[in-house]
Amino acid sequence: MAFHALFSRLSACGATRAGGITRLCGTAEDGAARAVLAGFLREAEAELRTDAVGNQFGIFRLARTADAPLVMLGSHLDSQPRAGRFDGTYGVAAAAAIGAALRRARRAGAVFDADLCVVNWTNEEGARFRPSLLGSGTYAGHHGAQAALACRDDAGISLGEALAAIGALGTDAPPPPPACYLELHVEQGTVLEEAGATIGIVARNWGAAKLEVAFLGAQAHTGPTRMGRRRDALLAAASLITALRAVAAAWPDRVHTSVGRILVAPNSANVVPAEVVLSAEIRSADDGLLAEATGRAEAAMTAAAEQAGVAVAVRSRSLRPIRALPDAVCDLTAACAEAEALPMLRMDTVAGHDAISLLGLCPTGLIFVPSRDGIAHNEAEFTTDADLEAGLRVALRAATRLCRAGGSPVRALHAASADDPSRDE
């Protein structure tokens, strides 16, 4: 299958010894994966574009008119450090294979009323450059391109500089907003596995408050400096980390909190830390709980700073609202899963995905397949070939129907059943 060959080649870019990948945005490994994708799309007769923030597009001309609407499929190729092979890469490889299958069908005489666009979004993970969902957010108008390119990693390198170094700083105009966007992704949780379902139809996303917090103390010698005279920024950070866990414990399984990134300065064994910067998150599917939990987290920041005798500043904050995905796209996905006789489940997504960025821009769908033991952002992440192929078949059916219905999920849902144009994905 074209999908498996492409997925394997992409998985080799940044491969780790333990079977995962490290492919941070704007690195040589990211550049290698982008080149593999571009080569596949070019051979499949797609029109290639790279926009100002490095979003990579492959447009398959399927319709009979030059101004036909677009159906867009994709995900991202960047990863977390020591991550799994499936997160993001699955959706990009599947989208490219579907585009190639529809292009072959077009050459064989199939009639379509929309073109298909494959996309690899820049910096979805936010592992090197913050915020996450940066490429899709810029495309959707949530960020300006120049502001996005000015984002810097912990070494002071800007996104623009990193993309230029790997030849991914594009000048092409991005495609116009699509008539519909679909994203295929591994679940990164255990809901499908526990339910015995193969296809997850995402109906809603959890909200997320993200804060970059800085504690500012005073550098001192860890030996002779009396304990009462210390202004230890790391002590304040430690207090906040434990307080955030207590916030989540107040609403078990309804609120998730974390601190996943921490920078300590000067980070020397015998120096009291003068500055600590950490990234905190609070997530919930309930607006009221999210607001209350975020308020408690902010109160905990102030208390931690006062206890340690340091200053505290919130350097950045963002809020991803809780939103429903359109019923028409969910219903279309359900119809395609039913046509494949696959057990399905409507569910939430706790993790953020590029599809969430496009909500409000166009009808948007997010399709999950199971993750073994729910492992994600880990080299042990795994999804079986059978589940990968099941998701691919559902997405192919949905894309086929959409491209035959001018990109309208309502028309695609109510049109006569359309079989896949190709099984050679």
Coordinates of C-alpha atoms in Angstrom, one line a residue:
M1 CA 0.0 0.0 0.0
A2 CA 1.2 3.5 -0.8
F3 CA 0.2 4.6 2.8
H4 CA 2.5 2.1 4.5
A5 CA 5.4 2.8 2.3
L6 CA 5.1 6.6 2.9
F7 CA 4.5 6.1 6.6
S8 CA 7.6 4.0 6.9
R9 CA 9.8 6.5 5.0
L10 CA 8.5 9.4 7.2
S11 CA 9.1 7.3 10.4
A12 CA 12.8 7.0 9.4
C13 CA 13.2 10.8 9.7
G14 CA 14.4 11.4 13.2
A15 CA 14.0 7.7 14.2
T16 CA 15.3 6.8 17.7
R17 CA 16.8 3.5 18.7
A18 CA 13.7 2.7 20.8
G19 CA 11.5 2.8 17.8
G20 CA 10.1 6.3 18.2
I21 CA 11.1 9.7 16.7
T22 CA 12.5 13.0 17.7
R23 CA 11.6 15.5 15.0
L24 CA 11.3 18.9 16.4
C25 CA 10.0 21.7 14.2
G26 CA 12.6 23.4 12.1
T27 CA 15.3 20.8 12.7
A28 CA 17.2 18.8 10.0
E29 CA 14.9 15.8 10.8
D30 CA 11.8 17.9 10.2
G31 CA 13.4 19.1 6.9
A32 CA 14.0 15.4 5.9
A33 CA 10.4 14.5 6.5
R34 CA 9.1 17.5 4.6
A35 CA 11.3 16.4 1.7
V36 CA 9.9 12.9 1.7
L37 CA 6.4 14.3 1.7
A38 CA 7.1 16.7 -1.1
G39 CA 8.6 14.0 -3.2
F40 CA 5.6 11.7 -2.7
L41 CA 3.1 14.6 -3.5
R42 CA 5.1 15.6 -6.6
E43 CA 5.2 12.1 -8.0
A44 CA 1.4 11.9 -7.4
E45 CA 0.9 15.0 -9.5
A46 CA 0.0 17.4 -6.7
E47 CA 0.6 21.1 -6.9
L48 CA 3.1 22.0 -4.1
R49 CA 3.0 25.2 -2.0
T50 CA 4.8 26.3 1.2
D51 CA 3.4 29.4 2.9
A52 CA 5.2 32.1 5.0
V53 CA 5.2 30.0 8.2
G54 CA 6.2 26.7 6.5
N55 CA 2.8 25.1 6.2
Q56 CA 3.2 22.5 3.4
F57 CA 0.3 22.0 1.0
G58 CA -0.2 19.5 -1.9
I59 CA -3.2 20.3 -4.0
F60 CA -4.7 17.6 -6.2
R61 CA -6.7 19.0 -9.0
L62 CA -9.8 16.7 -9.3
A63 CA -12.7 19.0 -10.3
R64 CA -13.7 20.0 -13.8
T65 CA -13.5 23.7 -13.1
A66 CA -10.5 25.9 -12.1
D67 CA -12.2 27.6 -9.2
A68 CA -13.5 24.5 -7.5
P69 CA -13.8 24.4 -3.7
L70 CA -11.2 22.5 -1.7
V71 CA -11.5 19.6 0.7
M72 CA -8.5 19.6 3.0
L73 CA -6.9 16.7 4.9
G74 CA -3.8 16.6 7.0
S75 CA -2.0 16.8 10.3
H76 CA 1.6 17.5 11.3
L77 CA 5.0 16.0 11.0
D78 CA 6.8 17.6 13.9
S79 CA 7.1 15.7 17.2
Q80 CA 7.9 15.9 20.8
P81 CA 11.3 14.7 22.0
R82 CA 11.6 10.9 22.1
A83 CA 8.0 10.6 20.8
G84 CA 6.0 8.0 19.0
R85 CA 5.9 7.4 15.3
F86 CA 2.1 7.8 14.9
D87 CA 1.2 11.2 16.4
G88 CA 0.6 13.5 13.4
T89 CA 2.5 11.5 10.9
Y90 CA -0.4 9.0 10.5
G91 CA -2.7 11.8 9.5
V92 CA -0.3 13.3 7.0
A93 CA 0.6 10.0 5.4
A94 CA -3.0 9.0 5.2
A95 CA -4.0 12.3 3.6
A96 CA -1.3 12.0 1.0
A97 CA -2.3 8.5 0.1
I98 CA -5.9 9.5 -0.2
G99 CA -5.0 12.4 -2.5
A100 CA -3.0 10.0 -4.7
A101 CA -5.9 7.5 -4.8
L102 CA -8.4 10.2 -5.8
R103 CA -6.0 11.5 -8.4
R104 CA -5.8 8.0 -9.9
A105 CA -9.6 7.8 -9.9
R106 CA -9.8 11.1 -11.7
R107 CA -7.5 9.8 -14.4
A108 CA -9.6 6.7 -14.7
G109 CA -12.7 8.8 -15.3
A110 CA -14.2 9.6 -11.9
V111 CA -16.0 12.9 -11.6
F112 CA -15.4 15.2 -8.7
D113 CA -16.8 18.7 -7.8
A114 CA -14.0 19.7 -5.5
D115 CA -10.2 19.5 -5.4
L116 CA -8.3 17.9 -2.5
C117 CA -5.6 19.6 -0.5
V118 CA -3.1 17.7 1.7
V119 CA -1.5 19.7 4.5
N120 CA 1.4 19.3 6.9
W121 CA 1.0 22.0 9.5
T122 CA 4.0 23.7 11.1
N123 CA 4.8 23.4 14.8
E124 CA 1.6 21.6 16.0
E125 CA 3.4 20.2 19.1
G126 CA 4.8 23.4 20.5
A127 CA 7.8 21.4 21.7
R128 CA 10.4 23.8 20.3
F129 CA 8.4 26.9 19.6
R130 CA 5.4 28.1 21.6
P131 CA 2.5 28.3 21.3
S132 CA 1.4 24.9 19.9
L133 CA -0.9 24.7 16.8
L134 CA 1.2 27.6 15.4
G135 CA 1.0 26.8 11.7
S136 CA -2.7 25.9 11.6
G137 CA -3.5 28.9 14.0
T138 CA -1.7 31.3 11.6
Y139 CA -3.6 29.8 8.6
A140 CA -6.9 30.3 10.5
G141 CA -6.1 33.9 11.4
H142 CA -5.4 33.4 15.1
H143 CA -1.8 34.6 14.7
G144 CA 0.0 37.0 12.3
A145 CA 2.7 35.4 10.2
Q146 CA 5.4 37.8 11.4
A147 CA 4.5 37.2 15.0
A148 CA 4.6 33.4 14.4
L149 CA 8.0 33.6 12.7
A150 CA 9.4 35.7 15.6
C151 CA 8.7 33.0 18.2
R152 CA 12.0 31.8 19.7
D153 CA 13.1 28.5 21.2
D154 CA 15.0 28.1 24.4
A155 CA 18.3 28.8 22.5
G156 CA 17.0 32.1 21.1
I157 CA 16.5 30.8 17.6
S158 CA 13.4 32.1 15.9
L159 CA 11.0 30.0 14.0
G160 CA 11.8 32.0 10.9
E161 CA 15.5 31.3 11.3
A162 CA 14.9 27.6 11.8
L163 CA 12.6 27.2 8.8
A164 CA 15.1 29.1 6.6
A165 CA 17.9 26.8 7.7
I166 CA 16.0 23.7 6.4
G167 CA 14.6 25.4 3.3
A168 CA 11.0 25.5 4.6
L169 CA 10.5 29.3 4.8
G170 CA 8.0 29.6 1.9
T171 CA 6.7 32.5 -0.1
D172 CA 3.6 30.8 -1.7
A173 CA 0.1 32.0 -1.0
P174 CA -1.7 29.5 1.1
P175 CA -4.8 27.9 -0.4
P176 CA -8.1 29.6 0.3
P177 CA -10.2 28.3 3.2
P178 CA -11.5 24.8 2.5
A179 CA -15.1 23.8 2.2
C180 CA -14.4 21.1 4.7
Y181 CA -11.3 19.9 6.7
L182 CA -10.7 16.4 8.0
E183 CA -7.9 15.1 10.2
L184 CA -7.1 11.5 10.9
H185 CA -5.2 10.9 14.2
V186 CA -4.4 8.3 16.8
E187 CA -6.5 8.8 19.9
Q188 CA -3.7 9.1 22.5
G189 CA -6.0 7.8 25.1
T190 CA -7.8 4.6 26.2
V191 CA -11.5 5.5 25.4
L192 CA -11.7 3.5 22.1
E193 CA -9.7 0.6 23.5
E194 CA -11.9 0.3 26.6
A195 CA -15.1 0.6 24.5
G196 CA -14.0 -1.9 21.9
A197 CA -14.5 0.6 19.2
T198 CA -12.3 1.1 16.1
I199 CA -13.4 4.6 15.0
G200 CA -13.6 7.6 17.3
I201 CA -15.8 10.5 16.0
V202 CA -14.7 13.6 17.9
A203 CA -17.7 15.7 18.8
R204 CA -16.1 18.2 21.2
N205 CA -12.7 19.4 22.5
W206 CA -11.7 20.0 26.1
G207 CA -10.8 23.6 26.9
A208 CA -7.2 24.4 28.0
A209 CA -5.7 27.3 29.8
K210 CA -1.9 27.5 29.3
L211 CA 0.4 29.7 31.3
E212 CA 4.1 30.5 31.2
V213 CA 5.0 31.4 34.7
A214 CA 8.3 33.0 35.9
F215 CA 9.5 33.0 39.5
L216 CA 12.2 35.6 40.2
G217 CA 14.4 35.2 43.2
A218 CA 18.0 36.0 44.0
Q219 CA 21.2 34.0 43.1
A220 CA 23.1 32.9 46.2
H221 CA 25.6 30.2 47.5
T222 CA 23.8 27.0 48.6
G223 CA 26.4 26.5 51.4
P224 CA 26.8 29.5 53.6
T225 CA 23.6 31.4 52.7
R226 CA 21.3 31.1 55.7
M227 CA 18.0 29.3 54.9
G228 CA 15.9 32.2 56.1
R229 CA 17.7 34.7 53.8
R230 CA 17.2 32.7 50.6
R231 CA 14.9 33.8 47.8
D232 CA 14.7 30.4 46.1
A233 CA 12.8 30.6 42.8
L234 CA 12.9 26.8 42.5
L235 CA 11.2 26.4 45.8
A236 CA 8.4 28.5 44.6
A237 CA 8.1 26.4 41.4
A238 CA 8.1 23.2 43.4
S239 CA 5.2 24.5 45.5
L240 CA 3.2 25.4 42.5
I241 CA 3.8 22.0 40.9
T242 CA 2.4 20.2 43.9
A243 CA -0.5 22.8 44.2
L244 CA -1.5 22.2 40.6
R245 CA -1.7 18.5 41.2
A246 CA -4.0 19.2 44.1
V247 CA -6.2 21.3 41.9
A248 CA -6.7 18.4 39.6
A249 CA -7.4 16.1 42.6
A250 CA -10.3 18.3 43.6
W251 CA -12.2 17.2 40.4
P252 CA -11.0 13.6 39.6
D253 CA -11.0 12.9 35.9
R254 CA -12.8 16.2 35.2
V255 CA -9.8 18.5 35.5
H256 CA -6.3 17.7 34.2
T257 CA -3.2 19.8 35.2
S258 CA 0.4 19.6 34.4
V259 CA 3.8 21.2 34.4
G260 CA 5.7 19.7 31.5
R261 CA 8.6 22.2 31.0
I262 CA 10.8 24.0 33.4
L263 CA 13.9 26.1 32.9
V264 CA 16.2 26.9 35.9
A265 CA 18.8 29.6 36.0
P266 CA 21.7 29.5 36.6
N267 CA 21.1 25.7 37.0
S268 CA 24.3 25.0 39.0
A269 CA 24.5 22.5 41.8
N270 CA 25.7 24.9 44.4
V271 CA 23.7 28.0 43.5
V272 CA 20.3 29.0 44.8
P273 CA 18.2 29.4 41.6
A274 CA 17.5 33.0 40.7
E275 CA 14.9 32.4 38.0
V276 CA 12.6 29.5 37.1
V277 CA 10.2 29.6 34.1
L278 CA 7.7 26.8 33.8
S279 CA 4.8 25.9 31.5
A280 CA 1.6 25.1 33.3
E281 CA -1.7 23.7 31.8
I282 CA -5.2 23.3 33.1
R283 CA -7.8 21.3 31.0
S284 CA -11.4 20.5 31.4
A285 CA -14.6 19.8 29.4
D286 CA -16.6 22.1 31.6
D287 CA -16.3 25.9 31.3
G288 CA -17.1 26.6 34.9
L289 CA -14.6 24.0 36.2
L290 CA -11.9 25.3 33.8
A291 CA -12.4 28.9 35.1
E292 CA -12.5 27.8 38.8
A293 CA -9.5 25.5 38.4
T294 CA -7.5 28.2 36.6
G295 CA -8.4 30.7 39.3
R296 CA -7.1 28.3 42.0
A297 CA -3.9 27.8 39.9
E298 CA -3.3 31.5 39.8
A299 CA -3.9 31.8 43.5
A300 CA -1.4 29.0 44.1
M301 CA 1.2 30.9 42.1
T302 CA 0.8 34.0 44.3
A303 CA 1.0 31.8 47.5
A304 CA 4.1 29.9 46.2
A305 CA 5.9 33.2 45.5
E306 CA 5.0 34.7 48.9
Q307 CA 6.1 31.5 50.7
A308 CA 9.5 31.5 49.0
G309 CA 10.0 35.3 49.1
V310 CA 10.2 35.7 45.4
A311 CA 8.4 37.6 42.7
V312 CA 6.1 35.9 40.2
A313 CA 5.0 37.0 36.7
V314 CA 2.8 35.3 34.1
R315 CA 4.7 35.9 30.9
S316 CA 2.1 34.5 28.5
R317 CA -1.3 33.0 28.8
S318 CA -3.7 31.4 26.3
L319 CA -7.2 29.9 26.5
R320 CA -8.4 27.2 24.1
P321 CA -12.2 27.3 24.4
I322 CA -14.5 24.3 24.6
R323 CA -16.2 23.9 21.3
A324 CA -18.4 21.4 19.5
L325 CA -17.4 20.0 16.1
P326 CA -20.1 20.3 13.4
D327 CA -22.8 17.6 13.5
A328 CA -22.8 17.3 9.7
V329 CA -19.2 16.3 9.6
C330 CA -19.6 13.9 12.5
D331 CA -22.6 12.3 10.9
L332 CA -20.7 11.9 7.6
T333 CA -17.9 10.2 9.4
A334 CA -20.4 7.9 11.2
A335 CA -22.0 7.0 7.8
C336 CA -18.6 6.1 6.4
A337 CA -17.7 4.0 9.4
E338 CA -21.0 2.2 9.2
A339 CA -20.4 1.5 5.5
E340 CA -17.2 -0.2 6.5
A341 CA -19.0 -2.1 9.3
L342 CA -16.6 -0.6 11.9
P343 CA -17.7 -0.1 15.6
M344 CA -17.6 3.6 16.3
L345 CA -18.0 6.0 19.2
R346 CA -18.6 9.7 19.5
M347 CA -16.2 11.2 22.0
D348 CA -14.2 14.2 23.2
T349 CA -10.7 15.1 22.5
V350 CA -8.7 16.1 25.5
A351 CA -5.5 16.8 23.5
G352 CA -5.3 19.7 21.1
H353 CA -5.1 19.1 17.4
D354 CA -4.8 21.3 14.3
A355 CA -8.5 20.5 13.5
I356 CA -9.4 22.6 16.5
S357 CA -7.6 25.6 15.0
L358 CA -9.9 25.5 12.0
L359 CA -13.2 25.4 13.9
G360 CA -15.0 28.5 12.8
L361 CA -13.1 28.8 9.6
C362 CA -14.8 25.8 7.9
P363 CA -16.7 22.6 8.8
T364 CA -14.2 20.5 10.6
G365 CA -13.9 16.8 11.4
L366 CA -11.5 14.8 13.6
I367 CA -11.3 11.0 13.3
F368 CA -9.6 8.8 15.9
V369 CA -8.3 5.2 15.8
P370 CA -7.2 3.4 19.0
S371 CA -3.8 3.8 20.7
R372 CA -2.6 0.7 22.5
D373 CA -2.8 1.4 26.3
G374 CA -3.4 5.0 25.5
I375 CA 0.4 5.7 25.3
A376 CA 1.3 9.0 23.6
H377 CA 4.2 11.4 23.4
N378 CA 6.3 8.3 24.2
E379 CA 8.5 6.0 22.0
A380 CA 6.2 3.1 22.9
E381 CA 3.2 4.6 21.2
F382 CA 1.6 2.0 19.0
T383 CA -1.5 1.5 16.8
T384 CA -2.0 -1.8 14.8
D385 CA -1.9 -1.9 11.0
A386 CA -5.5 -3.1 11.1
D387 CA -6.7 0.0 13.0
L388 CA -4.5 2.3 10.8
E389 CA -6.1 0.8 7.7
A390 CA -9.6 1.1 9.2
G391 CA -9.2 4.8 9.8
L392 CA -7.8 5.2 6.3
R393 CA -10.8 3.5 4.7
V394 CA -13.2 5.7 6.6
A395 CA -11.3 8.9 5.7
L396 CA -11.1 7.8 2.1
R397 CA -14.8 7.3 1.9
A398 CA -15.5 10.6 3.6
A399 CA -13.0 12.4 1.3
T400 CA -14.5 10.8 -1.8
R401 CA -18.0 11.8 -0.8
L402 CA -16.9 15.3 0.0
C403 CA -15.1 15.8 -3.3
R404 CA -18.1 14.5 -5.2
A405 CA -20.4 17.0 -3.3
G406 CA -18.4 20.2 -3.7
G407 CA -16.9 19.9 -0.3
S408 CA -20.3 20.1 1.5
P409 CA -20.6 17.7 4.4
V410 CA -24.4 18.0 4.3
R411 CA -24.6 17.2 0.6
A412 CA -22.0 14.4 1.0
L413 CA -24.1 12.9 3.8
H414 CA -27.3 12.8 1.9
A415 CA -25.9 11.9 -1.5
A416 CA -26.2 8.4 -2.8
S417 CA -23.6 6.1 -1.3
A418 CA -20.2 6.4 -2.9
D419 CA -17.8 3.6 -2.9
D420 CA -14.0 4.2 -2.5
P421 CA -12.4 5.0 -5.9
S422 CA -9.4 2.9 -5.0
R423 CA -8.3 0.3 -2.5
D424 CA -4.6 0.8 -3.4
E425 CA -4.0 3.4 -0.6

